[in-house]
Amino acid sequence: MPCPCGSGHTLADCCGPFLAGTAAPPTAEALMRSRYTAFTQGAVDYLRTTWHSSTRPHEIAADPAPTWIGLKILTTKAGGPEATEGWVEFVARYRIGRRSFRLHERSHFVREDGVWRYVDGVLDPLR
């Protein structure tokens, strides 16, 4: 099965180990891709675990309405294997019923306890 994140790899060789908890994403982009995959799979526990403690919502509920149909990474800034902070700008496409939508966000990530966590994002960032 291809990984929903669009990497071109299989789910087992890409985001699957992250969602299963057997590996940690090495970069901010890898975390972004795995969080997108978690949305496609309804893996709310993973989303909660990968959210930074300072901004993590008390509850996260799966939303069955969207059908996620694609992820495109636009830019990354910092966020490499040795970094402590990074940003990933992306567009995620989804459908609700017969209507198509796009989510354009510039997400902010930091390391917390040695692993990447999602902090927050700016929707429709200006370039």
mmCIF file of N, CA and C in Angstrom:
data_model
loop_
_atom_site.group_PDB
_atom_site.id
_atom_site.type_symbol
_atom_site.label_atom_id
_atom_site.label_comp_id
_atom_site.label_asym_id
_atom_site.label_seq_id
_atom_site.Cartn_x
_atom_site.Cartn_y
_atom_site.Cartn_z
ATOM 1 N N MET A 1 0.848 -1.182 0.000
ATOM 2 C CA MET A 1 0.000 0.000 0.000
ATOM 3 C C MET A 1 0.894 1.246 0.000
ATOM 4 N N PRO A 2 0.669 2.170 -0.939
ATOM 5 C CA PRO A 2 1.466 3.398 -0.952
ATOM 6 C C PRO A 2 1.180 4.242 0.297
ATOM 7 N N CYS A 3 2.194 4.934 0.762
ATOM 8 C CA CYS A 3 2.011 5.794 1.922
ATOM 9 C C CYS A 3 1.153 6.997 1.521
ATOM 10 N N PRO A 4 0.137 7.327 2.298
ATOM 11 C CA PRO A 4 -0.723 8.470 1.981
ATOM 12 C C PRO A 4 0.024 9.803 1.909
ATOM 13 N N CYS A 5 1.203 9.901 2.531
ATOM 14 C CA CYS A 5 1.926 11.175 2.572
ATOM 15 C C CYS A 5 2.497 11.585 1.220
ATOM 16 N N GLY A 6 2.462 10.688 0.234
ATOM 17 C CA GLY A 6 2.927 11.025 -1.097
ATOM 18 C C GLY A 6 4.425 10.896 -1.312
ATOM 19 N N SER A 7 5.114 10.238 -0.408
ATOM 20 C CA SER A 7 6.568 10.103 -0.521
ATOM 21 C C SER A 7 6.997 9.183 -1.660
ATOM 22 N N GLY A 8 6.086 8.331 -2.114
ATOM 23 C CA GLY A 8 6.439 7.343 -3.120
ATOM 24 C C GLY A 8 6.853 6.009 -2.528
ATOM 25 N N HIS A 9 6.951 5.945 -1.208
ATOM 26 C CA HIS A 9 7.292 4.702 -0.513
ATOM 27 C C HIS A 9 6.017 4.010 -0.039
ATOM 28 N N THR A 10 6.163 2.773 0.380
ATOM 29 C CA THR A 10 5.014 2.084 0.952
ATOM 30 C C THR A 10 4.767 2.613 2.364
ATOM 31 N N LEU A 11 3.557 2.428 2.854
ATOM 32 C CA LEU A 11 3.227 2.833 4.220
ATOM 33 C C LEU A 11 4.146 2.132 5.213
ATOM 34 N N ALA A 12 4.440 0.858 4.972
ATOM 35 C CA ALA A 12 5.307 0.090 5.876
ATOM 36 C C ALA A 12 6.735 0.626 5.910
ATOM 37 N N ASP A 13 7.192 1.209 4.800
ATOM 38 C CA ASP A 13 8.559 1.723 4.720
ATOM 39 C C ASP A 13 8.648 3.230 4.955
ATOM 40 N N CYS A 14 7.520 3.860 5.245
ATOM 41 C CA CYS A 14 7.518 5.314 5.391
ATOM 42 C C CYS A 14 6.912 5.698 6.746
ATOM 43 N N CYS A 15 5.660 6.082 6.771
ATOM 44 C CA CYS A 15 5.028 6.584 7.993
ATOM 45 C C CYS A 15 4.509 5.492 8.929
ATOM 46 N N GLY A 16 4.356 4.283 8.432
ATOM 47 C CA GLY A 16 3.823 3.183 9.239
ATOM 48 C C GLY A 16 4.555 2.971 10.555
ATOM 49 N N PRO A 17 5.889 2.874 10.560
ATOM 50 C CA PRO A 17 6.606 2.683 11.823
ATOM 51 C C PRO A 17 6.412 3.835 12.809
ATOM 52 N N PHE A 18 6.255 5.049 12.299
ATOM 53 C CA PHE A 18 6.014 6.188 13.191
ATOM 54 C C PHE A 18 4.652 6.053 13.861
ATOM 55 N N LEU A 19 3.626 5.737 13.064
ATOM 56 C CA LEU A 19 2.280 5.588 13.614
ATOM 57 C C LEU A 19 2.201 4.404 14.575
ATOM 58 N N ALA A 20 3.001 3.375 14.322
ATOM 59 C CA ALA A 20 3.010 2.193 15.190
ATOM 60 C C ALA A 20 3.824 2.418 16.461
ATOM 61 N N GLY A 21 4.609 3.504 16.494
ATOM 62 C CA GLY A 21 5.416 3.793 17.673
ATOM 63 C C GLY A 21 6.721 3.035 17.730
ATOM 64 N N THR A 22 7.135 2.434 16.618
ATOM 65 C CA THR A 22 8.390 1.671 16.613
ATOM 66 C C THR A 22 9.573 2.501 16.136
ATOM 67 N N ALA A 23 9.301 3.719 15.660
ATOM 68 C CA ALA A 23 10.348 4.642 15.232
ATOM 69 C C ALA A 23 9.829 6.062 15.429
ATOM 70 N N ALA A 24 10.756 7.002 15.490
ATOM 71 C CA ALA A 24 10.397 8.419 15.626
ATOM 72 C C ALA A 24 10.826 9.158 14.370
ATOM 73 N N PRO A 25 10.004 10.076 13.867
ATOM 74 C CA PRO A 25 10.393 10.839 12.679
ATOM 75 C C PRO A 25 11.700 11.593 12.919
ATOM 76 N N PRO A 26 12.666 11.476 12.004
ATOM 77 C CA PRO A 26 13.972 12.112 12.204
ATOM 78 C C PRO A 26 14.007 13.595 11.872
ATOM 79 N N THR A 27 12.998 14.094 11.155
ATOM 80 C CA THR A 27 12.975 15.497 10.737
ATOM 81 C C THR A 27 11.578 16.074 10.940
ATOM 82 N N ALA A 28 11.502 17.394 10.899
ATOM 83 C CA ALA A 28 10.199 18.059 10.990
ATOM 84 C C ALA A 28 9.314 17.664 9.804
ATOM 85 N N GLU A 29 9.900 17.574 8.613
ATOM 86 C CA GLU A 29 9.110 17.166 7.448
ATOM 87 C C GLU A 29 8.572 15.748 7.608
ATOM 88 N N ALA A 30 9.382 14.848 8.119
ATOM 89 C CA ALA A 30 8.911 13.471 8.335
ATOM 90 C C ALA A 30 7.759 13.455 9.332
ATOM 91 N N LEU A 31 7.841 14.289 10.363
ATOM 92 C CA LEU A 31 6.723 14.362 11.313
ATOM 93 C C LEU A 31 5.493 14.926 10.621
ATOM 94 N N MET A 32 5.650 15.966 9.805
ATOM 95 C CA MET A 32 4.518 16.542 9.078
ATOM 96 C C MET A 32 3.852 15.485 8.210
ATOM 97 N N ARG A 33 4.661 14.735 7.474
ATOM 98 C CA ARG A 33 4.116 13.694 6.601
ATOM 99 C C ARG A 33 3.393 12.620 7.416
ATOM 100 N N SER A 34 3.972 12.240 8.548
ATOM 101 C CA SER A 34 3.341 11.197 9.365
ATOM 102 C C SER A 34 2.049 11.695 9.997
ATOM 103 N N ARG A 35 1.979 12.974 10.352
ATOM 104 C CA ARG A 35 0.735 13.530 10.906
ATOM 105 C C ARG A 35 -0.356 13.576 9.830
ATOM 106 N N TYR A 36 0.011 13.916 8.594
ATOM 107 C CA TYR A 36 -0.955 13.864 7.502
ATOM 108 C C TYR A 36 -1.477 12.428 7.360
ATOM 109 N N THR A 37 -0.555 11.479 7.362
ATOM 110 C CA THR A 37 -0.956 10.073 7.252
ATOM 111 C C THR A 37 -1.871 9.683 8.403
ATOM 112 N N ALA A 38 -1.578 10.161 9.604
ATOM 113 C CA ALA A 38 -2.439 9.881 10.759
ATOM 114 C C ALA A 38 -3.849 10.426 10.533
ATOM 115 N N PHE A 39 -3.955 11.615 9.944
ATOM 116 C CA PHE A 39 -5.281 12.148 9.626
ATOM 117 C C PHE A 39 -6.009 11.235 8.655
ATOM 118 N N THR A 40 -5.305 10.721 7.646
ATOM 119 C CA THR A 40 -5.956 9.844 6.662
ATOM 120 C C THR A 40 -6.400 8.531 7.285
ATOM 121 N N GLN A 41 -5.727 8.113 8.345
ATOM 122 C CA GLN A 41 -6.013 6.822 8.983
ATOM 123 C C GLN A 41 -6.904 6.963 10.221
ATOM 124 N N GLY A 42 -7.208 8.197 10.624
ATOM 125 C CA GLY A 42 -7.995 8.413 11.843
ATOM 126 C C GLY A 42 -7.226 8.066 13.106
ATOM 127 N N ALA A 43 -5.906 8.182 13.058
ATOM 128 C CA ALA A 43 -5.033 7.807 14.185
ATOM 129 C C ALA A 43 -4.895 8.973 15.168
ATOM 130 N N VAL A 44 -5.970 9.243 15.924
ATOM 131 C CA VAL A 44 -5.975 10.402 16.820
ATOM 132 C C VAL A 44 -4.976 10.257 17.967
ATOM 133 N N ASP A 45 -4.688 9.058 18.411
ATOM 134 C CA ASP A 45 -3.690 8.878 19.476
ATOM 135 C C ASP A 45 -2.320 9.363 19.009
ATOM 136 N N TYR A 46 -1.979 9.067 17.769
ATOM 137 C CA TYR A 46 -0.705 9.526 17.227
ATOM 138 C C TYR A 46 -0.684 11.049 17.125
ATOM 139 N N LEU A 47 -1.774 11.624 16.652
ATOM 140 C CA LEU A 47 -1.845 13.085 16.556
ATOM 141 C C LEU A 47 -1.649 13.727 17.923
ATOM 142 N N ARG A 48 -2.274 13.176 18.936
ATOM 143 C CA ARG A 48 -2.144 13.711 20.290
ATOM 144 C C ARG A 48 -0.706 13.559 20.799
ATOM 145 N N THR A 49 -0.121 12.411 20.583
ATOM 146 C CA THR A 49 1.242 12.143 21.037
ATOM 147 C C THR A 49 2.254 13.070 20.374
ATOM 148 N N THR A 50 2.018 13.431 19.116
ATOM 149 C CA THR A 50 2.993 14.226 18.383
ATOM 150 C C THR A 50 2.729 15.732 18.475
ATOM 151 N N TRP A 51 1.769 16.120 19.288
ATOM 152 C CA TRP A 51 1.464 17.540 19.497
ATOM 153 C C TRP A 51 2.284 18.037 20.677
ATOM 154 N N HIS A 52 2.882 19.201 20.565
ATOM 155 C CA HIS A 52 3.694 19.765 21.640
ATOM 156 C C HIS A 52 2.836 19.978 22.884
ATOM 157 N N SER A 53 3.382 19.698 24.049
ATOM 158 C CA SER A 53 2.614 19.775 25.296
ATOM 159 C C SER A 53 2.061 21.170 25.577
ATOM 160 N N SER A 54 2.714 22.212 25.059
ATOM 161 C CA SER A 54 2.257 23.581 25.338
ATOM 162 C C SER A 54 1.033 23.991 24.517
ATOM 163 N N THR A 55 0.753 23.279 23.438
ATOM 164 C CA THR A 55 -0.383 23.644 22.579
ATOM 165 C C THR A 55 -1.346 22.482 22.338
ATOM 166 N N ARG A 56 -1.082 21.344 22.928
ATOM 167 C CA ARG A 56 -1.897 20.140 22.708
ATOM 168 C C ARG A 56 -3.312 20.333 23.253
ATOM 169 N N PRO A 57 -4.338 20.095 22.424
ATOM 170 C CA PRO A 57 -5.715 20.170 22.924
ATOM 171 C C PRO A 57 -5.981 19.055 23.940
ATOM 172 N N HIS A 58 -6.928 19.287 24.823
ATOM 173 C CA HIS A 58 -7.262 18.266 25.817
ATOM 174 C C HIS A 58 -7.863 17.037 25.158
ATOM 175 N N GLU A 59 -8.664 17.253 24.127
ATOM 176 C CA GLU A 59 -9.277 16.136 23.416
ATOM 177 C C GLU A 59 -9.108 16.345 21.920
ATOM 178 N N ILE A 60 -8.911 15.252 21.227
ATOM 179 C CA ILE A 60 -8.852 15.263 19.771
ATOM 180 C C ILE A 60 -9.806 14.179 19.296
ATOM 181 N N ALA A 61 -10.739 14.560 18.462
ATOM 182 C CA ALA A 61 -11.706 13.587 17.955
ATOM 183 C C ALA A 61 -11.467 13.382 16.464
ATOM 184 N N ALA A 62 -11.627 12.158 16.024
ATOM 185 C CA ALA A 62 -11.509 11.867 14.594
ATOM 186 C C ALA A 62 -12.709 12.466 13.883
ATOM 187 N N ASP A 63 -12.464 13.090 12.753
ATOM 188 C CA ASP A 63 -13.530 13.665 11.949
ATOM 189 C C ASP A 63 -13.717 12.770 10.735
ATOM 190 N N PRO A 64 -14.818 12.032 10.681
ATOM 191 C CA PRO A 64 -15.007 11.095 9.576
ATOM 192 C C PRO A 64 -15.391 11.759 8.260
ATOM 193 N N ALA A 65 -15.713 13.061 8.279
ATOM 194 C CA ALA A 65 -16.208 13.722 7.073
ATOM 195 C C ALA A 65 -15.161 13.863 5.965
ATOM 196 N N PRO A 66 -13.945 14.326 6.250
ATOM 197 C CA PRO A 66 -13.018 14.534 5.133
ATOM 198 C C PRO A 66 -12.443 13.234 4.581
ATOM 199 N N THR A 67 -12.287 13.213 3.278
ATOM 200 C CA THR A 67 -11.509 12.179 2.611
ATOM 201 C C THR A 67 -10.254 12.881 2.124
ATOM 202 N N TRP A 68 -9.131 12.528 2.719
ATOM 203 C CA TRP A 68 -7.861 13.178 2.390
ATOM 204 C C TRP A 68 -7.357 12.614 1.076
ATOM 205 N N ILE A 69 -6.979 13.510 0.149
ATOM 206 C CA ILE A 69 -6.644 13.053 -1.205
ATOM 207 C C ILE A 69 -5.255 13.451 -1.690
ATOM 208 N N GLY A 70 -4.479 14.167 -0.884
ATOM 209 C CA GLY A 70 -3.128 14.464 -1.331
ATOM 210 C C GLY A 70 -2.413 15.479 -0.465
ATOM 211 N N LEU A 71 -1.111 15.333 -0.405
ATOM 212 C CA LEU A 71 -0.254 16.231 0.353
ATOM 213 C C LEU A 71 0.871 16.700 -0.555
ATOM 214 N N LYS A 72 1.126 18.005 -0.535
ATOM 215 C CA LYS A 72 2.259 18.559 -1.278
ATOM 216 C C LYS A 72 3.052 19.438 -0.323
ATOM 217 N N ILE A 73 4.319 19.091 -0.139
ATOM 218 C CA ILE A 73 5.216 19.907 0.675
ATOM 219 C C ILE A 73 5.725 21.035 -0.221
ATOM 220 N N LEU A 74 5.526 22.275 0.210
ATOM 221 C CA LEU A 74 5.956 23.432 -0.575
ATOM 222 C C LEU A 74 7.361 23.876 -0.202
ATOM 223 N N THR A 75 7.621 24.049 1.097
ATOM 224 C CA THR A 75 8.941 24.472 1.549
ATOM 225 C C THR A 75 9.210 23.899 2.939
ATOM 226 N N THR A 76 10.476 23.780 3.244
ATOM 227 C CA THR A 76 10.888 23.448 4.607
ATOM 228 C C THR A 76 11.986 24.436 5.001
ATOM 229 N N LYS A 77 12.022 24.763 6.275
ATOM 230 C CA LYS A 77 13.071 25.630 6.796
ATOM 231 C C LYS A 77 13.570 24.991 8.083
ATOM 232 N N ALA A 78 14.875 24.741 8.128
ATOM 233 C CA ALA A 78 15.494 24.034 9.261
ATOM 234 C C ALA A 78 14.785 22.686 9.433
ATOM 235 N N GLY A 79 14.708 22.176 10.662
ATOM 236 C CA GLY A 79 13.980 20.935 10.911
ATOM 237 C C GLY A 79 14.693 19.658 10.542
ATOM 238 N N GLY A 80 16.012 19.729 10.343
ATOM 239 C CA GLY A 80 16.771 18.527 9.987
ATOM 240 C C GLY A 80 17.035 17.636 11.182
ATOM 241 N N PRO A 81 17.740 16.536 10.977
ATOM 242 C CA PRO A 81 17.987 15.565 12.048
ATOM 243 C C PRO A 81 18.701 16.134 13.275
ATOM 244 N N GLU A 82 19.508 17.172 13.098
ATOM 245 C CA GLU A 82 20.238 17.751 14.226
ATOM 246 C C GLU A 82 19.605 19.045 14.747
ATOM 247 N N ALA A 83 18.586 19.539 14.083
ATOM 248 C CA ALA A 83 17.952 20.811 14.450
ATOM 249 C C ALA A 83 17.044 20.648 15.669
ATOM 250 N N THR A 84 16.687 21.773 16.250
ATOM 251 C CA THR A 84 15.754 21.767 17.382
ATOM 252 C C THR A 84 14.438 22.449 17.043
ATOM 253 N N GLU A 85 14.379 23.078 15.864
ATOM 254 C CA GLU A 85 13.186 23.803 15.452
ATOM 255 C C GLU A 85 13.099 23.759 13.933
ATOM 256 N N GLY A 86 11.885 23.749 13.401
ATOM 257 C CA GLY A 86 11.716 23.735 11.961
ATOM 258 C C GLY A 86 10.318 24.140 11.551
ATOM 259 N N TRP A 87 10.171 24.459 10.255
ATOM 260 C CA TRP A 87 8.899 24.866 9.692
ATOM 261 C C TRP A 87 8.681 24.107 8.401
ATOM 262 N N VAL A 88 7.444 23.719 8.163
ATOM 263 C CA VAL A 88 7.089 23.023 6.930
ATOM 264 C C VAL A 88 5.820 23.680 6.387
ATOM 265 N N GLU A 89 5.905 24.153 5.159
ATOM 266 C CA GLU A 89 4.733 24.719 4.496
ATOM 267 C C GLU A 89 4.199 23.657 3.537
ATOM 268 N N PHE A 90 2.896 23.447 3.574
ATOM 269 C CA PHE A 90 2.294 22.379 2.787
ATOM 270 C C PHE A 90 0.890 22.746 2.348
ATOM 271 N N VAL A 91 0.400 21.982 1.386
ATOM 272 C CA VAL A 91 -1.003 22.023 0.990
ATOM 273 C C VAL A 91 -1.520 20.591 1.082
ATOM 274 N N ALA A 92 -2.584 20.429 1.852
ATOM 275 C CA ALA A 92 -3.254 19.128 1.955
ATOM 276 C C ALA A 92 -4.625 19.269 1.292
ATOM 277 N N ARG A 93 -4.918 18.374 0.398
ATOM 278 C CA ARG A 93 -6.211 18.418 -0.300
ATOM 279 C C ARG A 93 -7.137 17.360 0.284
ATOM 280 N N TYR A 94 -8.417 17.724 0.360
ATOM 281 C CA TYR A 94 -9.406 16.789 0.886
ATOM 282 C C TYR A 94 -10.764 17.071 0.265
ATOM 283 N N ARG A 95 -11.647 16.102 0.453
ATOM 284 C CA ARG A 95 -13.008 16.190 -0.056
ATOM 285 C C ARG A 95 -13.981 15.949 1.082
ATOM 286 N N ILE A 96 -15.055 16.700 1.057
ATOM 287 C CA ILE A 96 -16.196 16.429 1.930
ATOM 288 C C ILE A 96 -17.390 16.340 1.001
ATOM 289 N N GLY A 97 -17.961 15.155 0.929
ATOM 290 C CA GLY A 97 -19.017 14.922 -0.052
ATOM 291 C C GLY A 97 -18.442 15.085 -1.438
ATOM 292 N N ARG A 98 -19.042 15.948 -2.221
ATOM 293 C CA ARG A 98 -18.568 16.176 -3.596
ATOM 294 C C ARG A 98 -17.724 17.433 -3.729
ATOM 295 N N ARG A 99 -17.515 18.153 -2.628
ATOM 296 C CA ARG A 99 -16.727 19.395 -2.663
ATOM 297 C C ARG A 99 -15.277 19.137 -2.299
ATOM 298 N N SER A 100 -14.383 19.760 -3.037
ATOM 299 C CA SER A 100 -12.955 19.653 -2.772
ATOM 300 C C SER A 100 -12.469 20.908 -2.056
ATOM 301 N N PHE A 101 -11.505 20.713 -1.156
ATOM 302 C CA PHE A 101 -10.944 21.796 -0.369
ATOM 303 C C PHE A 101 -9.432 21.626 -0.323
ATOM 304 N N ARG A 102 -8.765 22.691 0.115
ATOM 305 C CA ARG A 102 -7.324 22.606 0.332
ATOM 306 C C ARG A 102 -6.997 23.329 1.633
ATOM 307 N N LEU A 103 -6.084 22.741 2.363
ATOM 308 C CA LEU A 103 -5.582 23.314 3.609
ATOM 309 C C LEU A 103 -4.139 23.718 3.347
ATOM 310 N N HIS A 104 -3.876 25.018 3.381
ATOM 311 C CA HIS A 104 -2.525 25.535 3.152
ATOM 312 C C HIS A 104 -2.037 26.070 4.489
ATOM 313 N N GLU A 105 -0.961 25.485 4.997
ATOM 314 C CA GLU A 105 -0.467 25.850 6.324
ATOM 315 C C GLU A 105 1.049 25.882 6.344
ATOM 316 N N ARG A 106 1.571 26.761 7.185
ATOM 317 C CA ARG A 106 2.998 26.752 7.518
ATOM 318 C C ARG A 106 3.071 26.308 8.969
ATOM 319 N N SER A 107 3.497 25.075 9.173
ATOM 320 C CA SER A 107 3.524 24.463 10.506
ATOM 321 C C SER A 107 4.861 24.683 11.185
ATOM 322 N N HIS A 108 4.809 24.846 12.489
ATOM 323 C CA HIS A 108 5.991 25.049 13.319
ATOM 324 C C HIS A 108 6.195 23.796 14.171
ATOM 325 N N PHE A 109 7.430 23.302 14.188
ATOM 326 C CA PHE A 109 7.785 22.098 14.932
ATOM 327 C C PHE A 109 8.991 22.381 15.817
ATOM 328 N N VAL A 110 9.031 21.762 16.984
ATOM 329 C CA VAL A 110 10.213 21.821 17.855
ATOM 330 C C VAL A 110 10.443 20.437 18.442
ATOM 331 N N ARG A 111 11.657 20.253 18.916
ATOM 332 C CA ARG A 111 11.952 19.006 19.628
ATOM 333 C C ARG A 111 11.537 19.168 21.085
ATOM 334 N N GLU A 112 10.872 18.167 21.584
ATOM 335 C CA GLU A 112 10.479 18.113 22.990
ATOM 336 C C GLU A 112 10.881 16.740 23.494
ATOM 337 N N ASP A 113 11.682 16.702 24.531
ATOM 338 C CA ASP A 113 12.193 15.428 25.052
ATOM 339 C C ASP A 113 12.889 14.616 23.962
ATOM 340 N N GLY A 114 13.570 15.330 23.052
ATOM 341 C CA GLY A 114 14.370 14.665 22.025
ATOM 342 C C GLY A 114 13.622 14.236 20.780
ATOM 343 N N VAL A 115 12.315 14.441 20.718
ATOM 344 C CA VAL A 115 11.553 14.038 19.528
ATOM 345 C C VAL A 115 10.776 15.231 18.972
ATOM 346 N N TRP A 116 10.526 15.184 17.673
ATOM 347 C CA TRP A 116 9.806 16.269 17.013
ATOM 348 C C TRP A 116 8.352 16.305 17.445
ATOM 349 N N ARG A 117 7.841 17.533 17.661
ATOM 350 C CA ARG A 117 6.446 17.748 18.025
ATOM 351 C C ARG A 117 5.894 18.922 17.211
ATOM 352 N N TYR A 118 4.627 18.827 16.855
ATOM 353 C CA TYR A 118 3.920 19.915 16.187
ATOM 354 C C TYR A 118 3.535 20.955 17.232
ATOM 355 N N VAL A 119 3.881 22.232 16.985
ATOM 356 C CA VAL A 119 3.531 23.306 17.920
ATOM 357 C C VAL A 119 2.267 24.023 17.462
ATOM 358 N N ASP A 120 2.324 24.601 16.292
ATOM 359 C CA ASP A 120 1.169 25.324 15.754
ATOM 360 C C ASP A 120 1.407 25.616 14.288
ATOM 361 N N GLY A 121 0.455 26.305 13.669
ATOM 362 C CA GLY A 121 0.609 26.623 12.266
ATOM 363 C C GLY A 121 -0.135 27.883 11.901
ATOM 364 N N VAL A 122 0.275 28.462 10.791
ATOM 365 C CA VAL A 122 -0.391 29.629 10.225
ATOM 366 C C VAL A 122 -1.087 29.178 8.965
ATOM 367 N N LEU A 123 -2.408 29.365 8.920
ATOM 368 C CA LEU A 123 -3.167 28.987 7.737
ATOM 369 C C LEU A 123 -2.981 30.014 6.634
ATOM 370 N N ASP A 124 -2.937 29.554 5.401
ATOM 371 C CA ASP A 124 -2.769 30.413 4.232
ATOM 372 C C ASP A 124 -1.681 31.451 4.428
ATOM 373 N N PRO A 125 -0.442 31.014 4.721
ATOM 374 C CA PRO A 125 0.639 31.978 4.966
ATOM 375 C C PRO A 125 0.957 32.788 3.715
ATOM 376 N N LEU A 126 1.304 34.015 3.946
ATOM 377 C CA LEU A 126 1.749 34.848 2.840
ATOM 378 C C LEU A 126 3.200 34.504 2.536
ATOM 379 N N ARG A 127 3.544 34.472 1.313
ATOM 380 C CA ARG A 127 4.921 34.143 0.936
ATOM 381 C C ARG A 127 5.789 35.354 1.005
#
